[in-house]
Coordinates of C-alpha atoms in Angstrom, one line a residue:
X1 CA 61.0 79.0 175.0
X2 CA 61.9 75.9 176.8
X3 CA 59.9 72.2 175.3
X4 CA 58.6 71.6 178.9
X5 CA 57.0 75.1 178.6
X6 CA 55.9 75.1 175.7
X7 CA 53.9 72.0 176.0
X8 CA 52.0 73.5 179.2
X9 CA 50.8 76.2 176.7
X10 CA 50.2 73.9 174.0
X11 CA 47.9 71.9 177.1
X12 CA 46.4 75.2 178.5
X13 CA 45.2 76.6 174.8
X14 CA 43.5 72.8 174.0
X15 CA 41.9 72.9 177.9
X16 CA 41.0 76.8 177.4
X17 CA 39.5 75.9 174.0
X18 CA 37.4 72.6 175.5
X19 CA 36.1 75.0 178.7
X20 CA 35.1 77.4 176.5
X21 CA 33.5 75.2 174.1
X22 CA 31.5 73.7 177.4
X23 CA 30.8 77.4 178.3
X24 CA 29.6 78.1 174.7
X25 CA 27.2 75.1 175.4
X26 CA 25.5 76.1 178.3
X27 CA 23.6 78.4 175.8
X28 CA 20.8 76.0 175.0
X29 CA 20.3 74.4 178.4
X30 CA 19.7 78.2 179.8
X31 CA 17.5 78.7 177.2
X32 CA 15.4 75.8 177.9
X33 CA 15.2 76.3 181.3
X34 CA 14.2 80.1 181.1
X35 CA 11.4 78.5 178.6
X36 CA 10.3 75.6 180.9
X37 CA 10.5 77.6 184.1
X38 CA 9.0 80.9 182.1
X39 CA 11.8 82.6 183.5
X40 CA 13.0 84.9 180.7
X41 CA 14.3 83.8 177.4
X42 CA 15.8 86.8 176.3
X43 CA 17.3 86.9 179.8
X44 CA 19.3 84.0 179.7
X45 CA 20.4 84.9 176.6
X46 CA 22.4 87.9 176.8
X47 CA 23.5 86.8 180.6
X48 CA 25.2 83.8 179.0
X49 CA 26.4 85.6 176.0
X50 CA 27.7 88.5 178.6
X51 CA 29.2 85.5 180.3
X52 CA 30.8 83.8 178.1
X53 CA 32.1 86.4 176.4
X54 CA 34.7 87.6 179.0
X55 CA 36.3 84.9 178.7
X56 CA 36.5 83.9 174.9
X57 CA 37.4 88.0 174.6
X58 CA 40.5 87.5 176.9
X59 CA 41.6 84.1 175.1
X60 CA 41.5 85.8 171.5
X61 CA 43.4 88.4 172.8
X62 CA 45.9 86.7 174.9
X63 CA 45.6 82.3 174.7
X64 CA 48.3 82.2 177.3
X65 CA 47.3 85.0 179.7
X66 CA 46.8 84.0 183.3
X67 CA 43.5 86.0 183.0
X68 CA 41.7 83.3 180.9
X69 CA 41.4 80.3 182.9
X70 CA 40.7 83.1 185.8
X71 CA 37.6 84.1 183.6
X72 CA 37.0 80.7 182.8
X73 CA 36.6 79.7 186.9
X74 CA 34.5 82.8 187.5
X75 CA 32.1 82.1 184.4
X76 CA 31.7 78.3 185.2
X77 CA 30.2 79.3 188.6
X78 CA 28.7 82.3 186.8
X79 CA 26.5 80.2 184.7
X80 CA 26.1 77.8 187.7
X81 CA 24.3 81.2 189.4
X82 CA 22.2 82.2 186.6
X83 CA 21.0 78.2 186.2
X84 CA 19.8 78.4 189.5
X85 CA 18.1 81.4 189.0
X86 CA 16.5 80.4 185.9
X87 CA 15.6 77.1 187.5
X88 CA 13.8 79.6 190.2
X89 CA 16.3 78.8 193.4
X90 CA 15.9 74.6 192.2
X91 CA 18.5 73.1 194.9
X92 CA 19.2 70.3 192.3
X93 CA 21.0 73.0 190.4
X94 CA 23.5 73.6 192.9
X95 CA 24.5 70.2 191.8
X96 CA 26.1 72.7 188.6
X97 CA 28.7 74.5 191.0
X98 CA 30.0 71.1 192.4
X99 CA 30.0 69.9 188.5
X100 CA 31.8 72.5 187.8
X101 CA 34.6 72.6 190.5
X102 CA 35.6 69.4 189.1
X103 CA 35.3 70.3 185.9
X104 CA 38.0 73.3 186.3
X105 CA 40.5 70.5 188.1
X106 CA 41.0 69.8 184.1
X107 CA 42.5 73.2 183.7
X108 CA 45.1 72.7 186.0
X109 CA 45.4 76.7 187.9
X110 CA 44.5 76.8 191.7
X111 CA 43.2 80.0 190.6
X112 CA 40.5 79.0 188.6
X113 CA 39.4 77.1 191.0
X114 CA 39.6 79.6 194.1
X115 CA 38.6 82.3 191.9
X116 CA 35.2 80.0 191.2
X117 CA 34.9 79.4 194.7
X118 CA 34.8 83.1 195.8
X119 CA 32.2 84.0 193.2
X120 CA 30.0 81.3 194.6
X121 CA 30.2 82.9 197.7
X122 CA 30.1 85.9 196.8
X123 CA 26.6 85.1 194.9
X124 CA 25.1 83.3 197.5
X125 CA 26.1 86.4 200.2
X126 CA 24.5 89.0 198.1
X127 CA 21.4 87.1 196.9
X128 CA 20.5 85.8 200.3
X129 CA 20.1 89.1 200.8
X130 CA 18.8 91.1 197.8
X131 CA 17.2 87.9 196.2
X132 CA 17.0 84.9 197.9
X133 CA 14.2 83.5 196.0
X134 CA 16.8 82.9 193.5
X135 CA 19.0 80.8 195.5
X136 CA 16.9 78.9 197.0
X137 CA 13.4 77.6 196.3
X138 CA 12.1 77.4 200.0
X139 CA 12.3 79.6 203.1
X140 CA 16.2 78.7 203.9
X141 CA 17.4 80.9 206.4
X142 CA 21.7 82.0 206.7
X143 CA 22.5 79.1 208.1
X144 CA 21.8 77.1 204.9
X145 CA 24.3 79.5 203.0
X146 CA 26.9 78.7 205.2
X147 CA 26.5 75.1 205.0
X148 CA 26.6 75.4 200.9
X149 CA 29.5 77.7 201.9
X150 CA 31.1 74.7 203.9
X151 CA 30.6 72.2 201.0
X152 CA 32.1 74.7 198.4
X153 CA 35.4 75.1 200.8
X154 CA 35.2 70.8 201.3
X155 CA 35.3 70.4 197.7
X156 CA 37.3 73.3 196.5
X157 CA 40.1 72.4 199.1
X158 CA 40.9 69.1 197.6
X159 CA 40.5 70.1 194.1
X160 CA 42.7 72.4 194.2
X161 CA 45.5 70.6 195.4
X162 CA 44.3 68.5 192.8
X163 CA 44.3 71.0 190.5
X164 CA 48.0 71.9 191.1
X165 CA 49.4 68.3 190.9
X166 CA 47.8 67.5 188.0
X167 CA 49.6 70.7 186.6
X168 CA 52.4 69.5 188.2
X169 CA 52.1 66.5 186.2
X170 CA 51.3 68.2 182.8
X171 CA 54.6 69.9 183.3
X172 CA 56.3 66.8 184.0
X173 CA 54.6 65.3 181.3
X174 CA 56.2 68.0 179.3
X175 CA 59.5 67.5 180.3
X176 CA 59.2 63.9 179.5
X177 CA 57.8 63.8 176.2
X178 CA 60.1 67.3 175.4
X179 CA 63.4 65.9 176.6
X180 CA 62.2 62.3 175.0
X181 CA 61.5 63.9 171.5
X182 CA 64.9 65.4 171.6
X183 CA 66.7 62.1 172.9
X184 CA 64.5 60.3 170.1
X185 CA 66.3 62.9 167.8
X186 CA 69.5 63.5 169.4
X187 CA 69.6 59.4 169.1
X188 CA 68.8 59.4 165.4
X189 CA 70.8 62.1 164.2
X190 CA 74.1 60.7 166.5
X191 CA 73.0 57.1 164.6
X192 CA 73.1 59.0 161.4
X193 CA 76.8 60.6 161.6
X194 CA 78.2 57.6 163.8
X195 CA 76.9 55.6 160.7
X196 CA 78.4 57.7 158.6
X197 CA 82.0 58.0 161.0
X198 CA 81.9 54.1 160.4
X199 CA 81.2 53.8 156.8
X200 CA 84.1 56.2 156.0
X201 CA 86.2 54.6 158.6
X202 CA 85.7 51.1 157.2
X203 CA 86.9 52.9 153.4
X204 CA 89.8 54.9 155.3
X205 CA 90.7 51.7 156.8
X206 CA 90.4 49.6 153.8
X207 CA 92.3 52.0 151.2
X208 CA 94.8 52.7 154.5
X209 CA 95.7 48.9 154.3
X210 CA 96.0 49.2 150.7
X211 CA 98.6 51.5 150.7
X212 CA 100.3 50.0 153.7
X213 CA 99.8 46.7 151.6
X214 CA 101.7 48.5 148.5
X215 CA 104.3 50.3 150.5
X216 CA 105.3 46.5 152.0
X217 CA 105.9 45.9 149.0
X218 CA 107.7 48.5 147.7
X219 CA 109.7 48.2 151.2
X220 CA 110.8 44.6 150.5
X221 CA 111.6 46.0 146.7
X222 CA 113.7 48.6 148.8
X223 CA 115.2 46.0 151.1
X224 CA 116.4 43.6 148.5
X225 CA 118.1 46.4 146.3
X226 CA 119.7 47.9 149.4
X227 CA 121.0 44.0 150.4
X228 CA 122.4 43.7 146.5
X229 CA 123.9 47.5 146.8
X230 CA 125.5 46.3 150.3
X231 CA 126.7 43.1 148.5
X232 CA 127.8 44.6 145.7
X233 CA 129.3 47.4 148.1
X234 CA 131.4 45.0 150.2
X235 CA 132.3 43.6 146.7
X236 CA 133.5 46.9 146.0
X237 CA 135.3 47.1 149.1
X238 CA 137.7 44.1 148.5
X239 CA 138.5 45.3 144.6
X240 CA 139.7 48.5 146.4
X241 CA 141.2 46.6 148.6
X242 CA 143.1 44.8 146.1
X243 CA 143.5 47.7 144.4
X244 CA 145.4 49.6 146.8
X245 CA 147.2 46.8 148.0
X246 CA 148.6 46.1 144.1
X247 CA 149.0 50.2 143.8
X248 CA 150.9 49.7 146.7
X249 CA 153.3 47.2 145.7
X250 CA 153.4 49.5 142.0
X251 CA 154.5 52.2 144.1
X252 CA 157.3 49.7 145.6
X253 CA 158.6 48.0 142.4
X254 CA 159.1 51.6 140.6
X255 CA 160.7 52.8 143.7
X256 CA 163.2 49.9 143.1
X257 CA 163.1 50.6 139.5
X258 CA 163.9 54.2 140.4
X259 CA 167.3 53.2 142.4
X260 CA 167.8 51.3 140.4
X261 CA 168.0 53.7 137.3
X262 CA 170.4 55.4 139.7
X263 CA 172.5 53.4 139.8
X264 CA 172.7 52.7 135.7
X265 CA 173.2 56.6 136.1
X266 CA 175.9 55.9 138.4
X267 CA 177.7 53.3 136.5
X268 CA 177.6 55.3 132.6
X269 CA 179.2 57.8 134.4
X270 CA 182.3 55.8 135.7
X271 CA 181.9 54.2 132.0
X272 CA 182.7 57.6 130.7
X273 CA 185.1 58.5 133.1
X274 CA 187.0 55.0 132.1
X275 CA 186.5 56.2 128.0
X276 CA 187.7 59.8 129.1
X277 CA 190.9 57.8 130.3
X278 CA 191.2 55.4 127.3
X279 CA 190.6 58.2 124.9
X280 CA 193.8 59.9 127.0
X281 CA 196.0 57.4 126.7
X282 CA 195.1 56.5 123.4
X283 CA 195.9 60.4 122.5
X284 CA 199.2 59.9 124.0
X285 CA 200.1 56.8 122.3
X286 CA 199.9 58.4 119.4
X287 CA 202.3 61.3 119.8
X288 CA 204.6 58.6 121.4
X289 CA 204.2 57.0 117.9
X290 CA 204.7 59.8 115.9
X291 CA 207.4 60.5 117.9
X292 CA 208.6 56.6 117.6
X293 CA 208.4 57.2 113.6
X294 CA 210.1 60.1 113.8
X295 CA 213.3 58.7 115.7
X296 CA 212.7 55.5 113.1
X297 CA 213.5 57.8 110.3
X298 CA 215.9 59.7 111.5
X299 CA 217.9 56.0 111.7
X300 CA 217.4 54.9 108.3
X301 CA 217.7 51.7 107.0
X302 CA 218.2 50.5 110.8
X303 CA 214.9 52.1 111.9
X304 CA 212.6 50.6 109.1
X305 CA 211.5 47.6 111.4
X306 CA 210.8 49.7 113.9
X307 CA 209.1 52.9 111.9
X308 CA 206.8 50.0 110.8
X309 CA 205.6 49.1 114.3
X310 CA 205.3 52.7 115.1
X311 CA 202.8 53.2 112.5
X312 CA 201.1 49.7 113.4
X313 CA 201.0 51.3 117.0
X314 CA 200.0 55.1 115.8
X315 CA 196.5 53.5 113.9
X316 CA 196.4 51.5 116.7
X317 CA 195.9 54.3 118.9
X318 CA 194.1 56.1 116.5
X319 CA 191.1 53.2 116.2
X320 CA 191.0 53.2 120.2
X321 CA 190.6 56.5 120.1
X322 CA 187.8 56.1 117.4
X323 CA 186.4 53.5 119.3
X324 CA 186.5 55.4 122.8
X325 CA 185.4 58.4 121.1
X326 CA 181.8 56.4 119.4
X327 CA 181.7 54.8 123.1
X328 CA 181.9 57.5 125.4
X329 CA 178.8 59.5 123.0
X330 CA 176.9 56.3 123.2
X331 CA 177.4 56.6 126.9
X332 CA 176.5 59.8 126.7
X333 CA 173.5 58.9 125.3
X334 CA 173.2 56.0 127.8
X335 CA 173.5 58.5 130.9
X336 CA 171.3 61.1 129.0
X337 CA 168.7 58.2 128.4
X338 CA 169.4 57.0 131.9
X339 CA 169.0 60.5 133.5
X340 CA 165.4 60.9 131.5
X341 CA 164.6 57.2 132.6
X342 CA 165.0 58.8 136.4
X343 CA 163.1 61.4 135.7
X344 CA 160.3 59.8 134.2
X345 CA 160.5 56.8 137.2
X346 CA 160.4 59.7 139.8
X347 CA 157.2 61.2 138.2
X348 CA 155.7 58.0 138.0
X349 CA 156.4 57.1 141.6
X350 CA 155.0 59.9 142.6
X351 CA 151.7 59.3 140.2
X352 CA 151.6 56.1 141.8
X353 CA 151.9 57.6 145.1
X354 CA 149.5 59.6 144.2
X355 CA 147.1 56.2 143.4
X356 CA 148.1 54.9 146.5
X357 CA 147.0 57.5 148.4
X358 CA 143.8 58.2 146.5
X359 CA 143.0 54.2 146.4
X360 CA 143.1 54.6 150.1
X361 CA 141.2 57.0 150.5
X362 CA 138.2 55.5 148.0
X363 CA 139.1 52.2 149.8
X364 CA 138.0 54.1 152.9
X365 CA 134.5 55.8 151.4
X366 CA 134.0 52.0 149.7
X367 CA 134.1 50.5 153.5
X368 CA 132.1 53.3 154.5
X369 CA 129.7 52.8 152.4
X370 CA 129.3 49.5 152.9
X371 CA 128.9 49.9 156.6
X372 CA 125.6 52.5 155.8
X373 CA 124.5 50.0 153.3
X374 CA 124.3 47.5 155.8
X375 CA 122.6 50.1 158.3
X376 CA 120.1 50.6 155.8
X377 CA 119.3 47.3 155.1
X378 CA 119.2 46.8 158.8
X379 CA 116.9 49.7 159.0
X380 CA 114.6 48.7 156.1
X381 CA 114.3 45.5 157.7
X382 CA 113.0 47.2 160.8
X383 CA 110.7 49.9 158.6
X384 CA 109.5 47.0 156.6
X385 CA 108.7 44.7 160.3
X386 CA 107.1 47.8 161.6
X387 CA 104.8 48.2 158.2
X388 CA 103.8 44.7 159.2
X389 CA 103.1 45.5 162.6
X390 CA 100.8 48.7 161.5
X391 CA 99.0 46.4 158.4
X392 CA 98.1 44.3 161.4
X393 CA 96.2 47.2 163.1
X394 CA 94.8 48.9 160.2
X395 CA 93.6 45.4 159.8
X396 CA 92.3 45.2 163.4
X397 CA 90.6 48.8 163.0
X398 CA 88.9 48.0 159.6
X399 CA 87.3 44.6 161.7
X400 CA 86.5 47.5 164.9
X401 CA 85.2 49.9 161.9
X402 CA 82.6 47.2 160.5
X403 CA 81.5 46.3 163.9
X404 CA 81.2 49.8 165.1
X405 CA 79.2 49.9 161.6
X406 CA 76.9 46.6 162.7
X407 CA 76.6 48.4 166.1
X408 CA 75.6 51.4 164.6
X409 CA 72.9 50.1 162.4
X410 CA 71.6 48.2 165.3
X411 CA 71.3 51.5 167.8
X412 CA 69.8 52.9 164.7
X413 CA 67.1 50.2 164.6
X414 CA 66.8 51.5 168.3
X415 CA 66.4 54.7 167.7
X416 CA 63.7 54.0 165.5
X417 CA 61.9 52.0 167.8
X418 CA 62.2 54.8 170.5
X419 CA 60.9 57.6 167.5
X420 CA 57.9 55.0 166.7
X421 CA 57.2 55.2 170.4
X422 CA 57.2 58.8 170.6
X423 CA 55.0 59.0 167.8
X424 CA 52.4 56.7 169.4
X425 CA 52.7 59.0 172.6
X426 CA 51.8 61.6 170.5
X427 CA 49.3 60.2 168.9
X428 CA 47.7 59.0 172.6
X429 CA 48.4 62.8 174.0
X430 CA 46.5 64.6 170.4
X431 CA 49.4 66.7 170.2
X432 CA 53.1 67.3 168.8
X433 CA 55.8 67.7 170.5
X434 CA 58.2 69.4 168.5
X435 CA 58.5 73.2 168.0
X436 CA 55.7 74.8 165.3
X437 CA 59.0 75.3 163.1
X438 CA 61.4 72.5 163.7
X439 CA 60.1 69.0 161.7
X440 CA 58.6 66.6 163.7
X441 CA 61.0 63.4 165.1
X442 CA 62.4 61.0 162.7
X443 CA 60.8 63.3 159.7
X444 CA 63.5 65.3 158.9
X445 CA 67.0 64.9 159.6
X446 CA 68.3 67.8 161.4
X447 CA 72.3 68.5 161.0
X448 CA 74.2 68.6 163.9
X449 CA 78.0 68.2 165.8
X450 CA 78.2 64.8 167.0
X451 CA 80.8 65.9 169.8
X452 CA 78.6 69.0 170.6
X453 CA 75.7 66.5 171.7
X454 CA 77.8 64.4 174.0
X455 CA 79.3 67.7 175.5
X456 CA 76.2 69.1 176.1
X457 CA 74.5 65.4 177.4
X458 CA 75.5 65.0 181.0
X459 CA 74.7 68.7 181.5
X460 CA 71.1 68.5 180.3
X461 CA 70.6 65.2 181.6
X462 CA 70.9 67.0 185.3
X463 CA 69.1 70.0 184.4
X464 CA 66.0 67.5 183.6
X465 CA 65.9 66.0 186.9
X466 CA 66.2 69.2 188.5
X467 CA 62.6 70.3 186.9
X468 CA 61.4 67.1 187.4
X469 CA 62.0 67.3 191.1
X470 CA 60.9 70.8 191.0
X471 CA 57.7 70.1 189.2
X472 CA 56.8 67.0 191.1
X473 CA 57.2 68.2 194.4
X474 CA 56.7 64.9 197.5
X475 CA 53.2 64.3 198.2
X476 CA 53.7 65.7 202.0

């Protein structure tokens, strides 16, 4: 059921309740004037109670039946009929149907109101002419009736047109105060979570800055150990450097070394050649001595001298061939020595070479490296200016947080004002405008999307003036 709607029925069950109340209370006055005008007590009694009873039967059954204020119109002029009659055709109690006209404007329904207005004429029709001392209280001829028929249709014309813009304006009254009630709340609740949405942003914000505050730091730790690693990488670099540049030169010198083992190699074995020769000769000499001792003895006393000599020249020969004989196996040795010395230089040359190309290849990943390390601390630098950059906004959003918060309490303070006002509406109207089961305004808080209000805002917002222009139609 729509607010606006159900504060009409709200409205109609109050008025219904007051009208029949006022009904209920014509009771005595008919009473007293069936005693003072001798009239009929008991008359009046069941009349009124037959009456009223229509009515009160059709509210109990059905508060917010079109029937009621229907009955309510048609027992008004009802009881307007049996006062005259009671009164004995009194034409001051015709003053009752005019009273009661207006009276039925405070229902709000053009029907009442018509509805009253036929049964008047209606009664006055029929009793002209089956009673007329009830009507009237002198000899009033037709004419009369229609006159009273004339004022009935003056009045009744004009309230109800009354009749429907005042229910025009209880409707719009209930469109107000509805759609006011659920602003009030809609206001309080949206207070309430954007309250809320600041408070936690203001913490977000502050612990965010916190950690942007320690990863700063931790970025400028980062920074000045990536500057030392890049410093003590390009440090790196020039020891390889230097490295590679001595392996390099290594590499030379026992290249050199290596020719010039070869040539040791080269010269032992001309050496031994040379001893080879000497130990020839020397082998020779002394078969030319033995010979020369031989031919020495053959001569006798004449060859002594000279058999001497050839022995002198026979051990001679002999200790050269000794002595080439211990010098060509120490130059044996020599080459041999020599030959392993080449062997070992070549491996070495190529372990060096080996270095060489190794050391160039670390002094190649060293440079590298130092180039990334410099990247990185480039990079950090840029991180770490950047980390700056968002501290400043966290910053800026914790400030925009704990005004949105100061805002926040403020349009809550408004909100509060606006429920306070609703409350003394209600309070000036009698009546609630909330649903039987939802908890009055600023009571209870109801839970509810915050986006799913502003989604549905504009929406309702143009729905309300639509029933306002509907229900409060130009006075033309």
């Amino acid at each position: 059921m729509n607010r606006d709607t159900q504060f009409e029925n709200q409205f109609d069950e109050r008025v219904h309740k007051l009208a029949l109340w006022a009904l209920a209370g014509h009771l005595p006055v008919m009473l007293g004037m069936a005693w003072h005008f001798e009239t009929g007590m008991v008359l009046a009694l069941f009349l009124t109670l037959a009456i009223c009873a229509g009515p009160i039967l059709l509210f109990k059954a059905s508060p917010r039946s079109m029937l009621v204020p229907l009955s309510i119109g048609i027992a008004a002029t009802s009881l307007s009929a049996l006062l005259i009659h009671l009164s004995r055709g009194m034409i001051e109690m015709h003053f009752h149907i005019f009273v009661a006209l207006a009276a039925l404007i405070g229902l709000g329904s053009r029907a009442s109101i018509l509805a009253a207005s036929v049964t008047t004429a209606l009664h006055h029709i029929a009793f002209f002419f089956v009673l007329p001392s009830s009507i009237f209280n002198y000899d009033a001829g037709f004419g009369i009736v229609v006159v009273h028929a004339v004022f009935v249709v003056v009045i009744g014309l004009p309230a109800t047109f009354v009749a429907g813009r005042y229910r025009a304006f209880v409707g719009a009254q209930g469109i107000i105060a509805g759609h006011l009630s659920e602003i009030a709340g809609s206001v309080g609740r949206q207070t309430s979570e954007l309250s809320i949405s600041a408070r936690e942003l203001a913490q977000g914000a502050s612990r965010q800055a916190a950690s942007i505050e320690e990863t700063s730091a931790s970025l400028e730790e980062l920074s000045a150990a990536t500057k030392g690693n890049a410093a003590h990488a390009q440090e790196a670099n020039e020891h390889a450097s230097r490295a590679r540049q001595i392996s390099e030169q290594g590499a030379a010198e026992v290249k050199t070394l290596t020719r010039a083992m070869d040539d040791i190699r080269k010269s032992s074995d001309s050496i031994a050649t040379i001893l080879k020769t000497i130990d020839e000769i020397a082998f020779q000499t002394n078969i030319l001595a033995l010979n020369a001792a031989v031919e020495a003895a053959r001569a006798g006393e004449a060859g002594s001298g000279f058999a001497v000599v050839a022995d002198e020249v026979r051990n001679l020969a002999q200790r050269s061939a000794k002595a080439a004989q211990e010098t060509a196996k120490q130059v044996q040795d020599a080459v041999a020595s020599s030959h392993r010395g080449g062997e070992i230089s070549q491996s070495v040359a190529e372990r060096l070479n080996d270095i060489y190309q190794r050391t160039c290849e670390v002094d190649r990943l060293v440079g590298e490296i130092a180039t990334s390390s410099l990247q990185q601390s480039s990079g950090i630098q840029q991180i770490s200016q950047a980390v700056g950059e968002i501290d400043k906004v966290t910053q800026l959003a914790a400030s925009n947080a704990e005004r949105t918060e100061s805002d926040s309490g403020e349009l809550n303070q408004l909100s509060s004002s606006l429920m306070n006002t609703l409350e003394m509406i209600e309070d000036r109207l009698g009546q609630k405008f909330s649903s039987p089961g939802e908890p009055s305004v600023g009571k209870t808080r109801i839970r509810s999307e915050f986006v799913d209000q502003l989604d549905i805002r504009p929406a309702r917002e143009t729905s309300n003036a639509k029933a306002l222009e509907e229900r409060l139609p130009l006075w033309n």
